[in-house]
Coordinates of C-alpha atoms and ligand atoms in Angstrom, one line a residue:
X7 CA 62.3 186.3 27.5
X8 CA 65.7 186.3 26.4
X9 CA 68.1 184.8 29.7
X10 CA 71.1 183.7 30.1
X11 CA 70.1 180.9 31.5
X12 CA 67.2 178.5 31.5
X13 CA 64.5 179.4 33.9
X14 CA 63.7 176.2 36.7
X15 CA 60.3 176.6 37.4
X16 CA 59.4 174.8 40.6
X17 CA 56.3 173.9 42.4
X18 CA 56.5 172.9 45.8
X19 CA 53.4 171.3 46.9
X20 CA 53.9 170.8 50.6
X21 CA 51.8 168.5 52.5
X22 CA 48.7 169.1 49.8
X23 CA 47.1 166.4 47.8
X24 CA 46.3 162.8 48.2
X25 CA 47.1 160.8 44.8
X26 CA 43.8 161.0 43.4
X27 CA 44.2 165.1 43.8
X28 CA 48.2 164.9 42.4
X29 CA 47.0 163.1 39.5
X30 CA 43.8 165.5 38.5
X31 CA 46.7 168.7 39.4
X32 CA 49.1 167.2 36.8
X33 CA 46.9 165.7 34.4
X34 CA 45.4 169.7 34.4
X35 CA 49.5 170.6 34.1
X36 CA 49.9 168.2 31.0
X37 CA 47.4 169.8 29.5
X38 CA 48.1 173.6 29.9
X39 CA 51.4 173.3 29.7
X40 CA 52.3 170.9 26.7
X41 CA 53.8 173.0 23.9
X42 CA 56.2 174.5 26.7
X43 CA 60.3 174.1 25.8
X44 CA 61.5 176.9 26.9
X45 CA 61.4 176.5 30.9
X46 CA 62.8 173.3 33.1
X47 CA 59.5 172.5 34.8
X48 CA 59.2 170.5 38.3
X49 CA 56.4 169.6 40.4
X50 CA 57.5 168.3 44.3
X51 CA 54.6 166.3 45.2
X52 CA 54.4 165.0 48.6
X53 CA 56.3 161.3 48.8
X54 CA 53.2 159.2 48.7
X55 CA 52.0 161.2 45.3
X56 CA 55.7 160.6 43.6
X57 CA 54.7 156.8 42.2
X58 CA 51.6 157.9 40.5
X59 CA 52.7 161.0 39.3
X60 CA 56.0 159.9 38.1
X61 CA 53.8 157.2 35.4
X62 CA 51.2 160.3 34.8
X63 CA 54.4 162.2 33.6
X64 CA 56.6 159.7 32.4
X65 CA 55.6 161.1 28.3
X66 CA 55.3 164.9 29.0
X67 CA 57.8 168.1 30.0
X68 CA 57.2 168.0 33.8
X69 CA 59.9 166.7 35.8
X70 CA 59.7 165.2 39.3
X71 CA 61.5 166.4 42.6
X72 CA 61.0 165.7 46.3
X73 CA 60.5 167.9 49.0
X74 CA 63.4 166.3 51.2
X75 CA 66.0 163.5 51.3
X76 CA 67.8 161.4 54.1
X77 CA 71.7 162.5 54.3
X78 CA 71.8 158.8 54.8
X79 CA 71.9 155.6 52.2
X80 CA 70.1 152.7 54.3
X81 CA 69.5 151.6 57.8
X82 CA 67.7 152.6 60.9
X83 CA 66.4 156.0 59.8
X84 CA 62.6 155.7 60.7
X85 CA 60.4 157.8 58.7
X86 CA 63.1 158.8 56.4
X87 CA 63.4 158.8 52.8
X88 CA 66.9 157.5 50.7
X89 CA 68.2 158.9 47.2
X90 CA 67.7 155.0 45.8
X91 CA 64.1 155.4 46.9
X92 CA 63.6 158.5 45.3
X93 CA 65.3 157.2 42.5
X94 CA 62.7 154.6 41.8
X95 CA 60.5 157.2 40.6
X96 CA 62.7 158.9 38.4
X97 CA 62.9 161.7 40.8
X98 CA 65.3 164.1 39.4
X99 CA 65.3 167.3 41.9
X100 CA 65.2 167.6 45.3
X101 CA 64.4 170.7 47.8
X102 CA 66.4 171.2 50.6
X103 CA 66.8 173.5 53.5
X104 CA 63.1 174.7 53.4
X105 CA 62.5 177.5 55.5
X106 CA 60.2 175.4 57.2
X107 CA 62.3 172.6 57.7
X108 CA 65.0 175.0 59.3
X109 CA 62.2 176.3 61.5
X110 CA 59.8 173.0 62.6
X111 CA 62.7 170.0 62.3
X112 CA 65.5 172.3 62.9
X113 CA 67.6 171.6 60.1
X114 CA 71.1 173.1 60.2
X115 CA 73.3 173.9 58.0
X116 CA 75.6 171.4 58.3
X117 CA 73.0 168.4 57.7
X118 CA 71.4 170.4 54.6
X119 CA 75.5 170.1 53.1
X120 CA 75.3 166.5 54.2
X121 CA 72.2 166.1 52.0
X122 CA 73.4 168.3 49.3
X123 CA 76.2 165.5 49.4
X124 CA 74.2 162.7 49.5
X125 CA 72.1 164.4 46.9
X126 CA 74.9 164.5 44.2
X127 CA 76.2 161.2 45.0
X128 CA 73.1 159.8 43.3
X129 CA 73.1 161.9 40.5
X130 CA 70.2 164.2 41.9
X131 CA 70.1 167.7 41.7
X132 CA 69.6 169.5 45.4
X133 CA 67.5 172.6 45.2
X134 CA 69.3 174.2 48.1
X135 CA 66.9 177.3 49.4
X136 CA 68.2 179.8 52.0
X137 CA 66.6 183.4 53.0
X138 CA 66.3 185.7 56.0
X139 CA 63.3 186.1 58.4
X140 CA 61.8 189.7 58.4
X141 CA 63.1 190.9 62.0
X142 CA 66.8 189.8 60.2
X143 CA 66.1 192.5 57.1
X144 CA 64.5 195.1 59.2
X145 CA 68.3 194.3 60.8
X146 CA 70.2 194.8 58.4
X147 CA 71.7 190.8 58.5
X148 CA 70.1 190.1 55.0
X149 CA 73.3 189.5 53.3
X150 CA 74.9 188.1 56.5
X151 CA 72.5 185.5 56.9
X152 CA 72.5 184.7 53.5
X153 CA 76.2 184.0 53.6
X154 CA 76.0 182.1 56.5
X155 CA 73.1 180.3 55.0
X156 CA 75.3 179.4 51.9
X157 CA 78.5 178.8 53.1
X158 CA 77.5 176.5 55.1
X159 CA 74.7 174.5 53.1
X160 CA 77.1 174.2 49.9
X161 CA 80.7 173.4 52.0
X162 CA 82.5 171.1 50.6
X163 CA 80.9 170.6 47.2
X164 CA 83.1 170.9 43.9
X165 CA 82.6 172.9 41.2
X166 CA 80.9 170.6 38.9
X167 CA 78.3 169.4 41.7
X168 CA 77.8 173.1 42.4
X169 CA 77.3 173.8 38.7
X170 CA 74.4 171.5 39.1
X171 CA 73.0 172.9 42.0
X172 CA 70.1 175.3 42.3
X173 CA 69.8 177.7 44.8
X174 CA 66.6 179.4 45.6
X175 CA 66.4 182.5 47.5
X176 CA 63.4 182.4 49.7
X177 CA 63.2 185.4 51.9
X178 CA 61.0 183.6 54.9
X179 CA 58.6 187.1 55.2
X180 CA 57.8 186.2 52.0
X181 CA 56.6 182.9 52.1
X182 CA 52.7 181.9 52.0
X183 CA 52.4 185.3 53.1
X184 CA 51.1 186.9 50.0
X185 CA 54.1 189.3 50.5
X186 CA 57.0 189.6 47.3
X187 CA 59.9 190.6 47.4
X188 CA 60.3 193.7 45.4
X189 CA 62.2 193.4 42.2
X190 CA 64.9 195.4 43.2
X191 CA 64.9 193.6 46.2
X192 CA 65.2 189.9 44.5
X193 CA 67.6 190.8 42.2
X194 CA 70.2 192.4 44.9
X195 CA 69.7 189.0 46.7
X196 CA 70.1 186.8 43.7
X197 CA 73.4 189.5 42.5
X198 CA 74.6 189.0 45.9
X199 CA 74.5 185.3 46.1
X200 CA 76.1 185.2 43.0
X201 CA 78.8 187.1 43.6
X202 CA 79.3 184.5 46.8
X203 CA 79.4 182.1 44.4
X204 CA 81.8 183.6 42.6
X205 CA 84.0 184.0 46.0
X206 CA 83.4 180.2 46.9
X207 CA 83.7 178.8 43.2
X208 CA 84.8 180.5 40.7
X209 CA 83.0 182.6 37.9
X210 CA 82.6 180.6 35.6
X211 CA 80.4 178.1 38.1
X212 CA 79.0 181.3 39.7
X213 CA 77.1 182.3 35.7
X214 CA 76.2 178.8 35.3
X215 CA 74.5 178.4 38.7
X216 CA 70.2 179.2 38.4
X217 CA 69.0 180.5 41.5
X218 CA 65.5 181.3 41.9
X219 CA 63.3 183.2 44.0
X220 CA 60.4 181.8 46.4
X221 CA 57.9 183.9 48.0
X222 CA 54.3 184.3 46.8
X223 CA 55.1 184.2 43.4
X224 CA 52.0 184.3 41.2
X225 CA 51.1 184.7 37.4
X226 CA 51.0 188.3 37.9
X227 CA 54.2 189.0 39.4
X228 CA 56.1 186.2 37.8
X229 CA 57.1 188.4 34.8
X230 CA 58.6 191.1 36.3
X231 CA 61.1 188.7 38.6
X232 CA 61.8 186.7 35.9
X233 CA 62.7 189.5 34.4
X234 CA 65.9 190.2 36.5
X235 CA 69.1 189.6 35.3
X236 CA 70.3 187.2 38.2
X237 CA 66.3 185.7 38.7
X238 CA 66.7 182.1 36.4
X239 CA 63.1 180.9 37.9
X240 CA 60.7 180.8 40.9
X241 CA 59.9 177.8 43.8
X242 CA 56.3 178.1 44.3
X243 CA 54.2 177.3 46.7
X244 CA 50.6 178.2 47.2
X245 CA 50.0 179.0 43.2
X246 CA 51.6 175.5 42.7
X247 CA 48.2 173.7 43.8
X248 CA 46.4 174.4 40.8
X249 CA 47.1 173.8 37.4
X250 CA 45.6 177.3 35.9
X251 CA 47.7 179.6 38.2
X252 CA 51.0 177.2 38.0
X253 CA 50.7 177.4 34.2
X254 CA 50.2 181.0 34.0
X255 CA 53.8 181.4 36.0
X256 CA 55.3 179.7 34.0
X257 CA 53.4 181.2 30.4
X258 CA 53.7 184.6 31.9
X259 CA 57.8 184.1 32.2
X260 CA 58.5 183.1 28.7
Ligands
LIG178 C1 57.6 178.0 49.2 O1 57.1 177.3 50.1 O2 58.7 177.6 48.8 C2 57.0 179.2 48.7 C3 57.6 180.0 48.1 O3 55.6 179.3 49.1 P1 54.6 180.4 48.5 O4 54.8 180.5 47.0 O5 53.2 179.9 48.9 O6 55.0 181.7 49.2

């Protein structure tokens, strides 16, 4: 597939796998996935897989992201996680704003641009995700929350940190729900954030930035997406867990 940029394909596993599972899912990855240039590739194990998997990948194609970061460098933070840490294992991506860390640890906006900032400051890239809920479509707020979403999760960073930013559009309705966005529907989102981008940035940032699409993305969907002009690669969730299905996303988008 000829894009103009390079497809990120991401998969997100969640709270899935022990080590001994992480390293049987990306030694299966290795294998069907070797010969593959064309696509950035990232799995986001949970934190207590990234040590292992970062050695089982250190010679391959896959690259290494977290699901979350601390805004914070040190200190009295129990149970969180700093960008030196992460660092450690050659993490190189992190997800932030998760629909499911705005819903269950309330994360706002404000301390998802914290993190973005925190993020870049260690020479991380933040995969920054935003969407609406179903009740806010069916309300017409899509682009509304979207730019609420954005604007706020993004203030303050420059061009060249947001030229190395990914954005994902994850419409929440979508997620782990078995329900995709229609490709009409993805690609208006995507045009639309991009435009924003263009508003916030300039144009030049707003063609460089890759924004992909989350929501029940599987190999036989992942084709058609990918195929939209503003869709430059998918988060996955559920059809991350297994090396078959992940592989045939990202096969099935080249
Ligand atoms: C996600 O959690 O980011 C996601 C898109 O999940 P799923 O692919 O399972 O819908």
């Amino acid at each position: 597939m000829n894009k103009e940029r390079k497809l990120i394909i991401a998969g997100n596993w969640k709270m899935n796998k022990t080590v001994a599972e992480a390293l049987d899912l990306v030694h299966g990855l290795k294998l069907e996935l070797s010969g593959v240039k064309e696509v950035d590739m990232v799995v986001c194990p949970p934190f207590t897989a990234l040590s292992e998997v970062s050695k089982a990948i250190l010679d391959s194609n896959i690259r290494l992201g977290a699901q979350n970061m601390s805004e914070h460098n040190v200190g009295a933070y129990t149970g969180e996680i700093a960008a030196v840490m992460l660092k450690e294992f050659s993490v190189r991506y992190v997800i932030l704003g998760h629909s499911e860390r705005r819903q269950y640890q309330k994360e706002s906006d404000a301390l998802i641009s914290k993190k973005a900032h925190a993020v870049h400051a260690a020479s991380l890239k933040p995969i920054i995700c935003v969407g609406e809920t179903l009740a806010e479509r069916e309300d017409n707020q899509t682009e509304k929350v979207l730019e609420t979403q954005a604007r706020g999760s993004l203030a303050g960073l420059s061009k060249e940190q947001m030229a190395e930013t990914i954005l994902a559009y994850e419409p929440v309705w979508a997620i782990g729900t078995g329900k995709t966005a229609t490709t009409a529907q993805a690609q208006d989102a995507h045009a639309f954030l991009r435009g924003l981008l263009g508003k916030m940035f300039d144009e030049t940032v707003a063609r460089r930035v890759r924004i992909q699409y989350g929501g029940s993305v599987k190999a036989s969907n992942a084709r058609e997406l990918m195929s939209q002009p503003d869709v430059d690669g998918a988060l996955v969730g559920g059809a991350s867990l297994e090396a078959r299905s992940f592989g045939d996303i990202i096969k099935n988008s080249i």
